[in-house]
XYZ file of C-alpha atoms in Angstrom:
328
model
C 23.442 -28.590 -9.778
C 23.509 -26.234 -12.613
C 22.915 -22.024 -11.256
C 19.282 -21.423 -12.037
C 19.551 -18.039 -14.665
C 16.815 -15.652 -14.295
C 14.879 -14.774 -17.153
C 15.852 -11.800 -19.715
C 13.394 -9.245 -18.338
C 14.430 -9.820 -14.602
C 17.599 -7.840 -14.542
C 16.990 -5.012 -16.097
C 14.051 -4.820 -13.499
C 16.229 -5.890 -10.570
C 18.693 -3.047 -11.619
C 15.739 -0.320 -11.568
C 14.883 -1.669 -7.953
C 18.545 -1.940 -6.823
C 19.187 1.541 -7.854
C 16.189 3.197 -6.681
C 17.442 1.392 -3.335
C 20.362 3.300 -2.999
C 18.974 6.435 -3.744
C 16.051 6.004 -0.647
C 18.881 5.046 1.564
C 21.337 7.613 0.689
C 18.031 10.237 1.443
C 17.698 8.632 4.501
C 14.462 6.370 3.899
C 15.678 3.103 4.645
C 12.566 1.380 5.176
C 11.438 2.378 1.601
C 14.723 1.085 0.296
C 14.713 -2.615 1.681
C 11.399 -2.678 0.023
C 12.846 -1.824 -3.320
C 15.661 -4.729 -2.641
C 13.022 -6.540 -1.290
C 11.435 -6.458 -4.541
C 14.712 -6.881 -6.969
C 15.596 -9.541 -4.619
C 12.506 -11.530 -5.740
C 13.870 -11.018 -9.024
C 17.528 -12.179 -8.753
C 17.323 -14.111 -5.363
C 21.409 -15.402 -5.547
C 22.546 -11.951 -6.576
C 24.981 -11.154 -4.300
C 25.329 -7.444 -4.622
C 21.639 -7.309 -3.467
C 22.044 -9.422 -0.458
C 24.817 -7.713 0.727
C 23.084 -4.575 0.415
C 20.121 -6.170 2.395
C 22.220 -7.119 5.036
C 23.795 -3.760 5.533
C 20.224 -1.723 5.908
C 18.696 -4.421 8.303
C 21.864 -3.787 10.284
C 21.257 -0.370 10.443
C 17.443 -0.529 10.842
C 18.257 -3.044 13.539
C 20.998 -0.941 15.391
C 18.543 2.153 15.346
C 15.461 -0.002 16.871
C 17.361 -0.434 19.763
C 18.698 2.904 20.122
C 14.924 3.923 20.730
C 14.102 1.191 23.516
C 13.651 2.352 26.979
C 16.299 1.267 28.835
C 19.147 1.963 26.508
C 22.592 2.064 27.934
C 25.130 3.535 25.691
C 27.946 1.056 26.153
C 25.856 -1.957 26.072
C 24.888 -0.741 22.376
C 28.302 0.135 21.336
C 29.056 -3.692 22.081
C 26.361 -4.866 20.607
C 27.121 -2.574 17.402
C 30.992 -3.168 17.190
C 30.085 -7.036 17.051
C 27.614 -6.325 14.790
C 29.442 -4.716 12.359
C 32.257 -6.910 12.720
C 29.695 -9.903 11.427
C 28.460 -7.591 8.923
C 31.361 -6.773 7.698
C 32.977 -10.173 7.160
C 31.284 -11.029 3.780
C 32.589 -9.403 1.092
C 29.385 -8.648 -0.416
C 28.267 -5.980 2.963
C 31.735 -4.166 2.812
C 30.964 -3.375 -1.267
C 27.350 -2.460 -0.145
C 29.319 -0.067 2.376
C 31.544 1.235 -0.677
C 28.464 2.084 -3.047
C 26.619 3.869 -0.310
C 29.621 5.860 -0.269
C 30.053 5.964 -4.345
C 27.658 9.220 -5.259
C 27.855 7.810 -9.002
C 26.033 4.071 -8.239
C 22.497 5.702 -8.407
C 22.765 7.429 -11.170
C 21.460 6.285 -14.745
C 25.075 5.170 -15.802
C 25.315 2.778 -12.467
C 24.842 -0.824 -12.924
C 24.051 -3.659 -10.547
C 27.236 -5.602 -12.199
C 29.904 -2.555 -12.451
C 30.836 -2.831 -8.661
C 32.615 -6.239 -8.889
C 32.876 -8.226 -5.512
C 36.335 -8.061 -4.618
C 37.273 -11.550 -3.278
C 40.649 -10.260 -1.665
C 40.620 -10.542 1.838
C 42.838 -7.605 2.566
C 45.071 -9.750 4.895
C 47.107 -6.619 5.417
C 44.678 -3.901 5.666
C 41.790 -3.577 8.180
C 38.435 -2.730 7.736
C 36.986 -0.160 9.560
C 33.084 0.236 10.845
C 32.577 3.675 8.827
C 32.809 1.320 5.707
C 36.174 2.345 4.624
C 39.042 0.319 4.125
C 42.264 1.665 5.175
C 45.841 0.880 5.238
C 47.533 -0.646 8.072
C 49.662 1.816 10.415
C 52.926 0.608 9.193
C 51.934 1.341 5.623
C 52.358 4.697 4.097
C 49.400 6.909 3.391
C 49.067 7.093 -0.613
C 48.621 10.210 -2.294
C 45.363 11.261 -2.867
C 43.963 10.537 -6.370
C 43.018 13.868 -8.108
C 38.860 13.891 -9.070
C 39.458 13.766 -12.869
C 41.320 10.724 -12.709
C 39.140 8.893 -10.648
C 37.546 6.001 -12.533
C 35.347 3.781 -11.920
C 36.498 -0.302 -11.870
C 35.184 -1.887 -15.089
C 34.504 -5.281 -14.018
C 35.213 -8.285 -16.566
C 31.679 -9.335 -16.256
C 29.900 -6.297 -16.794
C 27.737 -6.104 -19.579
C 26.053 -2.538 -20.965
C 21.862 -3.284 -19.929
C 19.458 -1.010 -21.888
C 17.682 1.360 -19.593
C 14.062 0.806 -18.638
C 11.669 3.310 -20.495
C 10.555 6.167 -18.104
C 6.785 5.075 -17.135
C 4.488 7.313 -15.177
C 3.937 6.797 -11.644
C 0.410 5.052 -10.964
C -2.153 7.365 -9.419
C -5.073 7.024 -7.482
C -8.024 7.774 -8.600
C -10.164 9.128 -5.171
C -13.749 8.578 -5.903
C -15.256 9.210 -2.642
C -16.946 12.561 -3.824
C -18.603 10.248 -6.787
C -19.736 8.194 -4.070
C -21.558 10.480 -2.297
C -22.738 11.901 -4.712
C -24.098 8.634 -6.401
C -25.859 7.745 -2.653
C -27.404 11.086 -2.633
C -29.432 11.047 -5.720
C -31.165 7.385 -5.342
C -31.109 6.511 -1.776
C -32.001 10.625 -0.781
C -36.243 10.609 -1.746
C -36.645 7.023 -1.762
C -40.339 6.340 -0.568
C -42.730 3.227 0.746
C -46.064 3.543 1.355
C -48.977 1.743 2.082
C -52.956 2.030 0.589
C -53.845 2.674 4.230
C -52.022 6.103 3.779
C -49.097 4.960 6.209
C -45.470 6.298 4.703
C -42.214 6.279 5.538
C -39.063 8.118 2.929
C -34.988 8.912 2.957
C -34.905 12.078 3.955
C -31.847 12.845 3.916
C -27.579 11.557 4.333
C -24.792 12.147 6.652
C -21.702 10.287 8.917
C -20.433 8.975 5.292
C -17.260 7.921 5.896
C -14.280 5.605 5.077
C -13.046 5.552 1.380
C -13.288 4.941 -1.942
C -11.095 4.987 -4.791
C -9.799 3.244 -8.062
C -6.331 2.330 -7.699
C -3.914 1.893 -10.506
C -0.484 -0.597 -10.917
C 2.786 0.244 -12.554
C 0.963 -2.230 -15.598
C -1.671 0.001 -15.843
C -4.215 -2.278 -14.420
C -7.404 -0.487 -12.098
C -8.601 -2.134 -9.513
C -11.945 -0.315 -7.960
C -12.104 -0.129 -4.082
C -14.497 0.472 -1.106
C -15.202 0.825 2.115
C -18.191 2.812 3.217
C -20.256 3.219 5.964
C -23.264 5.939 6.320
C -26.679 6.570 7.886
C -29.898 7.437 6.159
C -32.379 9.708 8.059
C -36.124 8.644 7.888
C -39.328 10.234 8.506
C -42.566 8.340 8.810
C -46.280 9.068 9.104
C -48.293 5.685 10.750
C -51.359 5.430 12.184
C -51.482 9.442 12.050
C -48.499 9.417 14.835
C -45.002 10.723 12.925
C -42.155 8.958 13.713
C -38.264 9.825 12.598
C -34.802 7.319 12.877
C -31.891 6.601 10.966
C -31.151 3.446 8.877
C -27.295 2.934 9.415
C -25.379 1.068 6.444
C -21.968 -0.521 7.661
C -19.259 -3.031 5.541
C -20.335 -1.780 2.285
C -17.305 -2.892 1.058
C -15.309 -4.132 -2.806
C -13.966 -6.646 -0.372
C -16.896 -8.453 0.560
C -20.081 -9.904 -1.070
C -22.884 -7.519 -0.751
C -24.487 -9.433 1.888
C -22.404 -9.079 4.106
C -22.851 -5.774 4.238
C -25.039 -4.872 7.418
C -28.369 -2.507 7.870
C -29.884 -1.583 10.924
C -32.576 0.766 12.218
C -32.775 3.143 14.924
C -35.944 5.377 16.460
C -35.792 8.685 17.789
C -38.694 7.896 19.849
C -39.770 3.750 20.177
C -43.499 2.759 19.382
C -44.457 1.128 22.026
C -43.728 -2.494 22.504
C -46.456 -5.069 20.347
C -48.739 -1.469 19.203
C -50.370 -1.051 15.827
C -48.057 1.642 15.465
C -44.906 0.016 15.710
C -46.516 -3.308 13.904
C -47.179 -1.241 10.818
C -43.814 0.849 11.131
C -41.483 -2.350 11.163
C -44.145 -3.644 8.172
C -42.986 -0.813 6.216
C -39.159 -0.380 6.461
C -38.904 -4.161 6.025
C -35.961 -6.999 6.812
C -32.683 -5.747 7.224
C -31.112 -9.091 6.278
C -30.443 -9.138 2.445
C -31.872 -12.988 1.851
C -35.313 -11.524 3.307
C -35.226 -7.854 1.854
C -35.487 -8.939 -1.344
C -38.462 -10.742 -1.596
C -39.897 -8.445 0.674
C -42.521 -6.227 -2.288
C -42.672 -2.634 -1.229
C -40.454 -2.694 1.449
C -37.758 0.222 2.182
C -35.001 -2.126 2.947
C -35.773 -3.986 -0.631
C -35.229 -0.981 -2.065
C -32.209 -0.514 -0.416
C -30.427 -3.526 -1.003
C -31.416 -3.100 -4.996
C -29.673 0.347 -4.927
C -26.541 -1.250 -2.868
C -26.354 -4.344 -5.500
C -26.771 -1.281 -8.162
C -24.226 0.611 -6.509
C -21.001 -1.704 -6.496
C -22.029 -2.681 -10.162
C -21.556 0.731 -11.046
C -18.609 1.800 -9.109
C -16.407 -1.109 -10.430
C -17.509 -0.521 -14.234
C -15.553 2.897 -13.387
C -11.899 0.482 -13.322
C -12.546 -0.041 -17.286
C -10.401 3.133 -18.759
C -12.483 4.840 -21.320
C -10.848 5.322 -24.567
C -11.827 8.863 -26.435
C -14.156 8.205 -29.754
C -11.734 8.915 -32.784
C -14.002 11.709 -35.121
């Protein structure tokens, strides 16, 4: 059939990726460059350039894994590798990967995913060596070096002068786990239930918040607002003039999951004793802990709660809508 041509915006983006792949390798981060190519490959899946610079990296990520096994004999790997990189380095596109790792002009601005041209030349009468070099046979005389200023780049007939892409800012995350706390603090800190009979029970205070929180931005400039909390309340409680203290633990408050599925439970520092008036009218007052029950449950701590946790994820993702100064 007809080859498929990627649309207009995909190769200037495929070029960005491909070049910022060669840079990460050349520093020595090859994971972080197969996720560029990765991500250009999506982009122009038949470009061979890319696949033969894919092919090259997993080689090398691959040879390296193996290095670190237990057990690793040094001959066995040199094998392995010399195969390896006499598989590698039959396709024409991993030997130009080799020769643009090598090239310290390809990640520059004025590089191009097209100016390396594949060269389709088998060499019949050179051989290619593993440190990604071609050179000439032994029966062929050594050339004279070229001097630096005339080295020149190979224009290839295909290549074609892409704009650049504009510079764009890095996305940054936004932490928001001081807002948080901060937000827990001043409704859930104070909040109090009591009964005519005089009985009582109120937050008195927050600690063990942990996990994160945070609005995270996209290189489009869209915010996505993200959670994952956890925390304890500490209670005190006056009931049938016997004072009672415990913690209320909230776990899975999360921008991942509905809101009730997050989970409340309830602990005593010292337990009323089992089917009392005391512990009766102590459970009456902190209320369900599931969220169905809570809030029909009038007066109740835990309806309270589940109000200000319903409250709280309303508020936290309105912060992923930028605000835009007021013009004077």
């Amino acid at each position: 059939g007809e080859p498929r041509l990627a649309p207009r915006w995909a190769v200037p983006h495929a070029k960005a990726c491909f070049r910022r792949a060669v840079a990460l390798a050349k520093l020595g981060k090859p994971a972080a460059a197969i996720g560029e190519l990765l991500c250009a490959q999506r982009l122009l899946p038949e470009d061979r350039e890319i696949v033969g610079m894919l092919r090259v990296l997993h080689w090398g990520e691959e040879r390296r894994w193996h290095a670190e096994q237990p057990g690793f004999v040094s001959h066995v790997a040199r094998n392995a590798a010399a195969e390896a990189e006499r598989s590698v380095g039959a396709s024409v596109e991993a030997r130009a990967a080799f020769e643009v790792l090598r090239d310290p002009t390809v990640a520059n601005d004025e590089a191009d995913v097209s100016r390396w041209a594949v060269d389709e030349d088998d060499h019949p009468d050179q051989a290619y060596q593993p440190d990604s070099r071609i050179r000439p046979s032994p029966n062929e005389p050594t050339p004279a070096p070229t001097p630096a200023a005339a080295r020149k780049l190979p224009e290839s007939p295909k290549a074609h002068p892409l704009p650049s892409l504009p510079a764009t800012p890095h996305p940054v995350d936004e932490p928001k786990f001081a807002w948080a706390k901060e937000w827990i603090c001043a409704r859930m800190v104070g909040l109090v239930c009591a009964t005519e009979s005089g009985d009582i029970i109120a937050v008195s205070g927050l600690h063990s918040l942990r996990g994160e929180a945070l609005i995270k931005s996209n290189a489009r400039g869209r915010r996505t607002a993200m959670y994952d909390l956890s925390f304890e309340l500490d209670w005190q409680a006056k009931v049938c003039s016997q004072s009672s203290t415990g913690r209320l633990s909230v776990c899975e408050l999360s921008s991942h999951n509905d809101i009730d599925e997050c989970e409340l439970s309830v602990e005593f520092d010292a337990e009323p004793m089992r089917g009392s008036a005391h512990e009766e009218a102590l459970v009456g007052l902190v209320g369900p802990l599931r969220m169905q029950a809570a809030v029909s449950a009038e007066g109740r701590l835990t309806q309270q709660l589940w109000r200000l946790l319903a409250a709280f994820r309303e508020d936290f993702e309105a912060l992923q809508i930028p605000t835009t100064p007021k013009s004077v």
